[in-house]
Amino acid sequence: EVIRNTSAELVSRRNPTVRDVVDELKRQFVATRKRRAEELYLRPLGLDLDTFLHLQSTLAEPLLLRLTRNIEAEELELQLLVAGVDSSGAHVYVVGDPGTEYCFDAIGFCAIGTGEHHAELAFIRSGYSPQVGLNRAVFLAYQAKRDAEMAPGVGARFTDMAVIDQDGVRPLHENVLAALAKTYQQLLTLQVANQSEIRSRIDALELTWAEPGFEVE
C-alpha cells in the first residue's frame, strides 16, 4: 500500500530524485500508520485522530492513557530499502517505523529482513567501501545474499541481481549469475579448507597458565 500510493503520487513528476522518493515514502508511511491506528483503536469508539485530539481533555484518564499508548506503539512492522541514482549520485536509504529515514550513503551498503546481519557481515569482513570497483561490489552483493540464506525465511532457490545507474535498472545476465555462483562455491571450498587448518593449529596450541599473583599490564 505504501509503495503503491508513493508511485501514484510520483508518477506525474519528471525524473524525481531519490530524495523525492524517500520523502514521499515517509509521508505515505506515516499516513498508513495513522490510518491503521485509527481503524484499530479509535473508530470502534466513533472517533478519528482529529476528534480524539480535540476531545482528549474530556476523556477519562485511564482511557486517554490507554488509547495514547496504543496509538504511539502502533507500527507497520515494515522496512523499505530505497536505492537509486540521480544527478547527485548513488544513494541508499531505509525507511521504517515510525516513518523515519536512515541514510547509508557513507558506508555504501545496507540490508533488511531476517538475513540482514548475515548479509552485512559479508560486506564488513571484506572491507567494503563505496570506492570498491563494480565487479567486486557485484560479487560481494551476491555473497551477502547467499550468506543470508542461513537465516530463516531467506529464499535459497532464486537470486536476482541488477545494476542501477543513470540508464536505469539493468538485470544481470544468467551467465553472469552462473559465474558468480561458481566463484562463490570456490570461495566456500577455500574457507572450509582454511578452517580445517586453523582448527588443527588451535588444537595443537600448548596452553600454559600464569603463576598466582601474576599481573597483566
PDB file of C-alpha atoms in Angstrom:
ATOM      1  CA  GLU A   1       0.000   0.000   0.000  1.00  0.00           C
ATOM      2  CA  VAL A   2       2.792   2.411   0.931  1.00  0.00           C
ATOM      3  CA  ILE A   3       4.693   1.713  -2.281  1.00  0.00           C
ATOM      4  CA  ARG A   4       1.559   1.842  -4.452  1.00  0.00           C
ATOM      5  CA  ASN A   5       0.487   5.205  -3.037  1.00  0.00           C
ATOM      6  CA  THR A   6       4.014   6.581  -3.392  1.00  0.00           C
ATOM      7  CA  SER A   7       4.157   5.538  -7.047  1.00  0.00           C
ATOM      8  CA  ALA A   8       0.779   7.190  -7.681  1.00  0.00           C
ATOM      9  CA  GLU A   9       1.987  10.463  -6.185  1.00  0.00           C
ATOM     10  CA  LEU A  10       5.272  10.492  -8.113  1.00  0.00           C
ATOM     11  CA  VAL A  11       4.018   9.282 -11.499  1.00  0.00           C
ATOM     12  CA  SER A  12       3.352  12.838 -12.695  1.00  0.00           C
ATOM     13  CA  ARG A  13       6.803  14.109 -11.708  1.00  0.00           C
ATOM     14  CA  ARG A  14       9.518  14.090 -14.327  1.00  0.00           C
ATOM     15  CA  ASN A  15      12.749  12.475 -13.124  1.00  0.00           C
ATOM     16  CA  PRO A  16      12.077  12.517  -9.360  1.00  0.00           C
ATOM     17  CA  THR A  17      15.240  12.353  -7.277  1.00  0.00           C
ATOM     18  CA  VAL A  18      15.979   9.644  -4.729  1.00  0.00           C
ATOM     19  CA  ARG A  19      15.311  12.318  -2.100  1.00  0.00           C
ATOM     20  CA  ASP A  20      11.829  12.875  -3.580  1.00  0.00           C
ATOM     21  CA  VAL A  21      11.104   9.140  -3.396  1.00  0.00           C
ATOM     22  CA  VAL A  22      12.272   8.899   0.222  1.00  0.00           C
ATOM     23  CA  ASP A  23      10.234  11.940   1.303  1.00  0.00           C
ATOM     24  CA  GLU A  24       7.065  10.607  -0.326  1.00  0.00           C
ATOM     25  CA  LEU A  25       7.606   7.126   1.127  1.00  0.00           C
ATOM     26  CA  LYS A  26       7.910   8.658   4.583  1.00  0.00           C
ATOM     27  CA  ARG A  27       4.724  10.664   4.075  1.00  0.00           C
ATOM     28  CA  GLN A  28       2.794   7.600   2.919  1.00  0.00           C
ATOM     29  CA  PHE A  29       4.312   5.504   5.707  1.00  0.00           C
ATOM     30  CA  VAL A  30       3.078   7.950   8.366  1.00  0.00           C
ATOM     31  CA  ALA A  31      -0.345   8.262   6.702  1.00  0.00           C
ATOM     32  CA  THR A  32      -0.774   4.476   6.544  1.00  0.00           C
ATOM     33  CA  ARG A  33       0.343   4.072  10.151  1.00  0.00           C
ATOM     34  CA  LYS A  34      -2.090   6.794  11.250  1.00  0.00           C
ATOM     35  CA  ARG A  35      -4.945   5.173   9.294  1.00  0.00           C
ATOM     36  CA  ARG A  36      -4.267   1.784  10.846  1.00  0.00           C
ATOM     37  CA  ALA A  37      -4.146   3.236  14.368  1.00  0.00           C
ATOM     38  CA  GLU A  38      -7.473   4.994  13.795  1.00  0.00           C
ATOM     39  CA  GLU A  39      -9.102   1.804  12.500  1.00  0.00           C
ATOM     40  CA  LEU A  40      -7.831  -0.325  15.387  1.00  0.00           C
ATOM     41  CA  TYR A  41      -8.284   1.944  18.390  1.00  0.00           C
ATOM     42  CA  LEU A  42     -10.466   4.969  17.602  1.00  0.00           C
ATOM     43  CA  ARG A  43     -13.150   4.002  15.088  1.00  0.00           C
ATOM     44  CA  PRO A  44     -14.642   1.347  17.389  1.00  0.00           C
ATOM     45  CA  LEU A  45     -15.306   4.300  19.726  1.00  0.00           C
ATOM     46  CA  GLY A  46     -16.705   6.501  16.954  1.00  0.00           C
ATOM     47  CA  LEU A  47     -13.579   8.676  16.845  1.00  0.00           C
ATOM     48  CA  ASP A  48     -10.840   9.611  14.432  1.00  0.00           C
ATOM     49  CA  LEU A  49      -7.440  11.081  15.296  1.00  0.00           C
ATOM     50  CA  ASP A  50      -8.532  14.717  14.928  1.00  0.00           C
ATOM     51  CA  THR A  51     -11.591  14.146  17.113  1.00  0.00           C
ATOM     52  CA  PHE A  52      -9.506  12.271  19.667  1.00  0.00           C
ATOM     53  CA  LEU A  53      -7.025  15.143  19.937  1.00  0.00           C
ATOM     54  CA  HIS A  54      -9.863  17.639  20.273  1.00  0.00           C
ATOM     55  CA  LEU A  55     -11.732  15.651  22.945  1.00  0.00           C
ATOM     56  CA  GLN A  56      -8.812  14.219  24.910  1.00  0.00           C
ATOM     57  CA  SER A  57      -9.238  16.719  27.754  1.00  0.00           C
ATOM     58  CA  THR A  58     -12.764  15.367  28.322  1.00  0.00           C
ATOM     59  CA  LEU A  59     -11.853  11.664  28.276  1.00  0.00           C
ATOM     60  CA  ALA A  60     -11.364   9.629  31.412  1.00  0.00           C
ATOM     61  CA  GLU A  61      -7.653   9.477  32.212  1.00  0.00           C
ATOM     62  CA  PRO A  62      -7.320   5.641  32.062  1.00  0.00           C
ATOM     63  CA  LEU A  63      -8.993   5.583  28.635  1.00  0.00           C
ATOM     64  CA  LEU A  64      -6.902   8.524  27.419  1.00  0.00           C
ATOM     65  CA  LEU A  65      -3.655   6.886  28.535  1.00  0.00           C
ATOM     66  CA  ARG A  66      -4.573   3.516  27.040  1.00  0.00           C
ATOM     67  CA  LEU A  67      -5.526   4.980  23.673  1.00  0.00           C
ATOM     68  CA  THR A  68      -2.449   7.216  23.562  1.00  0.00           C
ATOM     69  CA  ARG A  69      -0.129   4.304  24.354  1.00  0.00           C
ATOM     70  CA  ASN A  70      -1.751   2.111  21.711  1.00  0.00           C
ATOM     71  CA  ILE A  71      -1.591   4.809  19.030  1.00  0.00           C
ATOM     72  CA  GLU A  72       2.032   5.667  19.769  1.00  0.00           C
ATOM     73  CA  ALA A  73       3.073   1.995  19.809  1.00  0.00           C
ATOM     74  CA  GLU A  74       1.271   1.055  16.580  1.00  0.00           C
ATOM     75  CA  GLU A  75       3.813   0.007  13.939  1.00  0.00           C
ATOM     76  CA  LEU A  76       3.617  -1.225  10.364  1.00  0.00           C
ATOM     77  CA  GLU A  77       6.469  -3.659  11.116  1.00  0.00           C
ATOM     78  CA  LEU A  78       7.825  -2.691   7.723  1.00  0.00           C
ATOM     79  CA  GLN A  79      11.210  -1.675   6.328  1.00  0.00           C
ATOM     80  CA  LEU A  80      11.709  -0.300   2.832  1.00  0.00           C
ATOM     81  CA  LEU A  81      15.099  -0.313   1.139  1.00  0.00           C
ATOM     82  CA  VAL A  82      15.480   2.574  -1.305  1.00  0.00           C
ATOM     83  CA  ALA A  83      18.395   2.520  -3.750  1.00  0.00           C
ATOM     84  CA  GLY A  84      18.814   4.724  -6.780  1.00  0.00           C
ATOM     85  CA  VAL A  85      20.918   7.090  -8.850  1.00  0.00           C
ATOM     86  CA  ASP A  86      20.119  10.711  -9.681  1.00  0.00           C
ATOM     87  CA  SER A  87      22.060  13.823 -10.654  1.00  0.00           C
ATOM     88  CA  SER A  88      23.691  13.958  -7.218  1.00  0.00           C
ATOM     89  CA  GLY A  89      24.991  10.362  -7.364  1.00  0.00           C
ATOM     90  CA  ALA A  90      24.041   6.982  -5.927  1.00  0.00           C
ATOM     91  CA  HIS A  91      22.032   6.758  -2.709  1.00  0.00           C
ATOM     92  CA  VAL A  92      20.884   4.059  -0.287  1.00  0.00           C
ATOM     93  CA  TYR A  93      18.176   4.670   2.311  1.00  0.00           C
ATOM     94  CA  VAL A  94      15.983   2.655   4.637  1.00  0.00           C
ATOM     95  CA  VAL A  95      12.536   3.873   5.654  1.00  0.00           C
ATOM     96  CA  GLY A  96      10.959   2.212   8.692  1.00  0.00           C
ATOM     97  CA  ASP A  97       8.768   2.698  11.734  1.00  0.00           C
ATOM     98  CA  PRO A  98       7.505   5.150  12.756  1.00  0.00           C
ATOM     99  CA  GLY A  99       8.178   6.752   9.340  1.00  0.00           C
ATOM    100  CA  THR A 100      11.844   7.577   9.761  1.00  0.00           C
ATOM    101  CA  GLU A 101      14.636   7.537   7.185  1.00  0.00           C
ATOM    102  CA  TYR A 102      18.193   6.277   7.599  1.00  0.00           C
ATOM    103  CA  CYS A 103      20.863   7.135   5.030  1.00  0.00           C
ATOM    104  CA  PHE A 104      23.656   4.638   4.232  1.00  0.00           C
ATOM    105  CA  ASP A 105      25.482   6.606   1.533  1.00  0.00           C
ATOM    106  CA  ALA A 106      28.661   6.885   3.584  1.00  0.00           C
ATOM    107  CA  ILE A 107      29.214   3.142   4.037  1.00  0.00           C
ATOM    108  CA  GLY A 108      27.656   2.246   0.682  1.00  0.00           C
ATOM    109  CA  PHE A 109      25.662  -0.852   1.670  1.00  0.00           C
ATOM    110  CA  CYS A 110      22.613  -1.890   3.615  1.00  0.00           C
ATOM    111  CA  ALA A 111      20.410  -4.951   4.093  1.00  0.00           C
ATOM    112  CA  ILE A 112      16.954  -5.524   5.545  1.00  0.00           C
ATOM    113  CA  GLY A 113      14.986  -8.606   6.533  1.00  0.00           C
ATOM    114  CA  THR A 114      15.739 -11.701   8.564  1.00  0.00           C
ATOM    115  CA  GLY A 115      19.109 -12.199   6.851  1.00  0.00           C
ATOM    116  CA  GLU A 116      20.327  -8.620   7.196  1.00  0.00           C
ATOM    117  CA  HIS A 117      23.065  -9.355   9.761  1.00  0.00           C
ATOM    118  CA  HIS A 118      24.498 -12.232   7.722  1.00  0.00           C
ATOM    119  CA  ALA A 119      24.484 -10.059   4.604  1.00  0.00           C
ATOM    120  CA  GLU A 120      26.082  -7.052   6.273  1.00  0.00           C
ATOM    121  CA  LEU A 121      28.861  -9.195   7.727  1.00  0.00           C
ATOM    122  CA  ALA A 122      29.900 -10.191   4.203  1.00  0.00           C
ATOM    123  CA  PHE A 123      30.494  -6.534   3.365  1.00  0.00           C
ATOM    124  CA  ILE A 124      32.115  -5.688   6.711  1.00  0.00           C
ATOM    125  CA  ARG A 125      34.572  -8.589   6.685  1.00  0.00           C
ATOM    126  CA  SER A 126      35.643  -7.786   3.133  1.00  0.00           C
ATOM    127  CA  GLY A 127      36.399  -4.166   3.993  1.00  0.00           C
ATOM    128  CA  TYR A 128      33.857  -2.877   1.502  1.00  0.00           C
ATOM    129  CA  SER A 129      33.623   0.862   0.788  1.00  0.00           C
ATOM    130  CA  PRO A 130      31.962   2.946  -1.952  1.00  0.00           C
ATOM    131  CA  GLN A 131      35.361   3.129  -3.673  1.00  0.00           C
ATOM    132  CA  VAL A 132      35.343  -0.618  -4.451  1.00  0.00           C
ATOM    133  CA  GLY A 133      35.135  -1.462  -8.161  1.00  0.00           C
ATOM    134  CA  LEU A 134      31.883  -2.613  -9.754  1.00  0.00           C
ATOM    135  CA  ASN A 135      32.902  -6.251 -10.323  1.00  0.00           C
ATOM    136  CA  ARG A 136      33.953  -6.737  -6.709  1.00  0.00           C
ATOM    137  CA  ALA A 137      30.868  -4.910  -5.452  1.00  0.00           C
ATOM    138  CA  VAL A 138      28.613  -7.174  -7.523  1.00  0.00           C
ATOM    139  CA  PHE A 139      30.288 -10.298  -6.173  1.00  0.00           C
ATOM    140  CA  LEU A 140      30.097  -9.051  -2.586  1.00  0.00           C
ATOM    141  CA  ALA A 141      26.378  -8.336  -3.037  1.00  0.00           C
ATOM    142  CA  TYR A 142      25.938 -11.878  -4.364  1.00  0.00           C
ATOM    143  CA  GLN A 143      27.973 -13.321  -1.495  1.00  0.00           C
ATOM    144  CA  ALA A 144      25.954 -11.293   1.009  1.00  0.00           C
ATOM    145  CA  LYS A 145      22.677 -12.676  -0.326  1.00  0.00           C
ATOM    146  CA  ARG A 146      23.950 -16.247  -0.350  1.00  0.00           C
ATOM    147  CA  ASP A 147      25.368 -15.919   3.170  1.00  0.00           C
ATOM    148  CA  ALA A 148      21.986 -14.556   4.280  1.00  0.00           C
ATOM    149  CA  GLU A 149      20.339 -17.802   3.202  1.00  0.00           C
ATOM    150  CA  MET A 150      21.464 -19.248   6.536  1.00  0.00           C
ATOM    151  CA  ALA A 151      18.760 -17.117   8.168  1.00  0.00           C
ATOM    152  CA  PRO A 152      15.183 -18.463   8.275  1.00  0.00           C
ATOM    153  CA  GLY A 153      12.880 -17.085   5.620  1.00  0.00           C
ATOM    154  CA  VAL A 154      15.549 -16.116   3.075  1.00  0.00           C
ATOM    155  CA  GLY A 155      14.824 -17.887  -0.207  1.00  0.00           C
ATOM    156  CA  ALA A 156      17.665 -20.074  -1.463  1.00  0.00           C
ATOM    157  CA  ARG A 157      16.274 -21.105  -4.855  1.00  0.00           C
ATOM    158  CA  PHE A 158      16.445 -17.764  -6.631  1.00  0.00           C
ATOM    159  CA  THR A 159      18.879 -14.870  -6.609  1.00  0.00           C
ATOM    160  CA  ASP A 160      18.086 -11.854  -8.779  1.00  0.00           C
ATOM    161  CA  MET A 161      20.638  -9.097  -9.268  1.00  0.00           C
ATOM    162  CA  ALA A 162      20.661  -5.815 -11.126  1.00  0.00           C
ATOM    163  CA  VAL A 163      22.872  -2.765 -11.526  1.00  0.00           C
ATOM    164  CA  ILE A 164      21.252   0.654 -11.136  1.00  0.00           C
ATOM    165  CA  ASP A 165      22.855   3.567 -12.974  1.00  0.00           C
ATOM    166  CA  GLN A 166      21.896   6.649 -14.982  1.00  0.00           C
ATOM    167  CA  ASP A 167      20.436   4.375 -17.678  1.00  0.00           C
ATOM    168  CA  GLY A 168      18.026   2.674 -15.276  1.00  0.00           C
ATOM    169  CA  VAL A 169      17.829  -0.791 -13.739  1.00  0.00           C
ATOM    170  CA  ARG A 170      19.772  -3.431 -15.677  1.00  0.00           C
ATOM    171  CA  PRO A 171      19.321  -7.078 -14.561  1.00  0.00           C
ATOM    172  CA  LEU A 172      22.444  -9.200 -14.771  1.00  0.00           C
ATOM    173  CA  HIS A 173      22.509 -11.927 -17.413  1.00  0.00           C
ATOM    174  CA  GLU A 174      22.011 -15.542 -16.320  1.00  0.00           C
ATOM    175  CA  ASN A 175      25.577 -16.327 -17.439  1.00  0.00           C
ATOM    176  CA  VAL A 176      26.904 -13.740 -15.000  1.00  0.00           C
ATOM    177  CA  LEU A 177      24.811 -15.188 -12.181  1.00  0.00           C
ATOM    178  CA  ALA A 178      26.142 -18.661 -13.014  1.00  0.00           C
ATOM    179  CA  ALA A 179      29.733 -17.363 -12.892  1.00  0.00           C
ATOM    180  CA  LEU A 180      29.054 -15.670  -9.561  1.00  0.00           C
ATOM    181  CA  ALA A 181      27.590 -18.913  -8.182  1.00  0.00           C
ATOM    182  CA  LYS A 182      30.671 -20.861  -9.284  1.00  0.00           C
ATOM    183  CA  THR A 183      33.032 -18.320  -7.718  1.00  0.00           C
ATOM    184  CA  TYR A 184      31.003 -18.360  -4.512  1.00  0.00           C
ATOM    185  CA  GLN A 185      31.252 -22.148  -4.289  1.00  0.00           C
ATOM    186  CA  GLN A 186      35.022 -21.922  -4.818  1.00  0.00           C
ATOM    187  CA  LEU A 187      35.190 -19.388  -2.001  1.00  0.00           C
ATOM    188  CA  LEU A 188      33.262 -21.724   0.320  1.00  0.00           C
ATOM    189  CA  THR A 189      35.655 -24.587  -0.531  1.00  0.00           C
ATOM    190  CA  LEU A 190      38.663 -22.428   0.342  1.00  0.00           C
ATOM    191  CA  GLN A 191      37.033 -21.304   3.577  1.00  0.00           C
ATOM    192  CA  VAL A 192      36.356 -24.905   4.648  1.00  0.00           C
ATOM    193  CA  ALA A 193      39.983 -25.876   3.897  1.00  0.00           C
ATOM    194  CA  ASN A 194      41.308 -22.875   5.812  1.00  0.00           C
ATOM    195  CA  GLN A 195      39.020 -23.606   8.754  1.00  0.00           C
ATOM    196  CA  SER A 196      40.356 -27.160   8.970  1.00  0.00           C
ATOM    197  CA  GLU A 197      43.918 -25.882   9.049  1.00  0.00           C
ATOM    198  CA  ILE A 198      43.094 -23.237  11.649  1.00  0.00           C
ATOM    199  CA  ARG A 199      41.316 -25.804  13.838  1.00  0.00           C
ATOM    200  CA  SER A 200      44.394 -28.025  13.662  1.00  0.00           C
ATOM    201  CA  ARG A 201      46.580 -25.144  14.782  1.00  0.00           C
ATOM    202  CA  ILE A 202      44.203 -24.313  17.627  1.00  0.00           C
ATOM    203  CA  ASP A 203      44.089 -27.951  18.752  1.00  0.00           C
ATOM    204  CA  ALA A 204      47.911 -28.030  18.700  1.00  0.00           C
ATOM    205  CA  LEU A 205      48.263 -24.992  20.956  1.00  0.00           C
ATOM    206  CA  GLU A 206      50.057 -25.702  24.223  1.00  0.00           C
ATOM    207  CA  LEU A 207      48.189 -23.801  26.887  1.00  0.00           C
ATOM    208  CA  THR A 208      50.196 -22.506  29.834  1.00  0.00           C
ATOM    209  CA  TRP A 209      48.903 -20.811  32.939  1.00  0.00           C
ATOM    210  CA  ALA A 210      50.064 -17.636  34.628  1.00  0.00           C
ATOM    211  CA  GLU A 211      51.554 -18.016  38.104  1.00  0.00           C
ATOM    212  CA  PRO A 212      49.385 -16.892  41.051  1.00  0.00           C
ATOM    213  CA  GLY A 213      49.756 -13.165  41.625  1.00  0.00           C
ATOM    214  CA  PHE A 214      50.786 -12.529  38.016  1.00  0.00           C
ATOM    215  CA  GLU A 215      49.566  -9.140  36.862  1.00  0.00           C
ATOM    216  CA  VAL A 216      48.636  -8.458  33.270  1.00  0.00           C
ATOM    217  CA  GLU A 217      49.518  -4.975  32.090  1.00  0.00           C
TER     218      GLU A 217
END
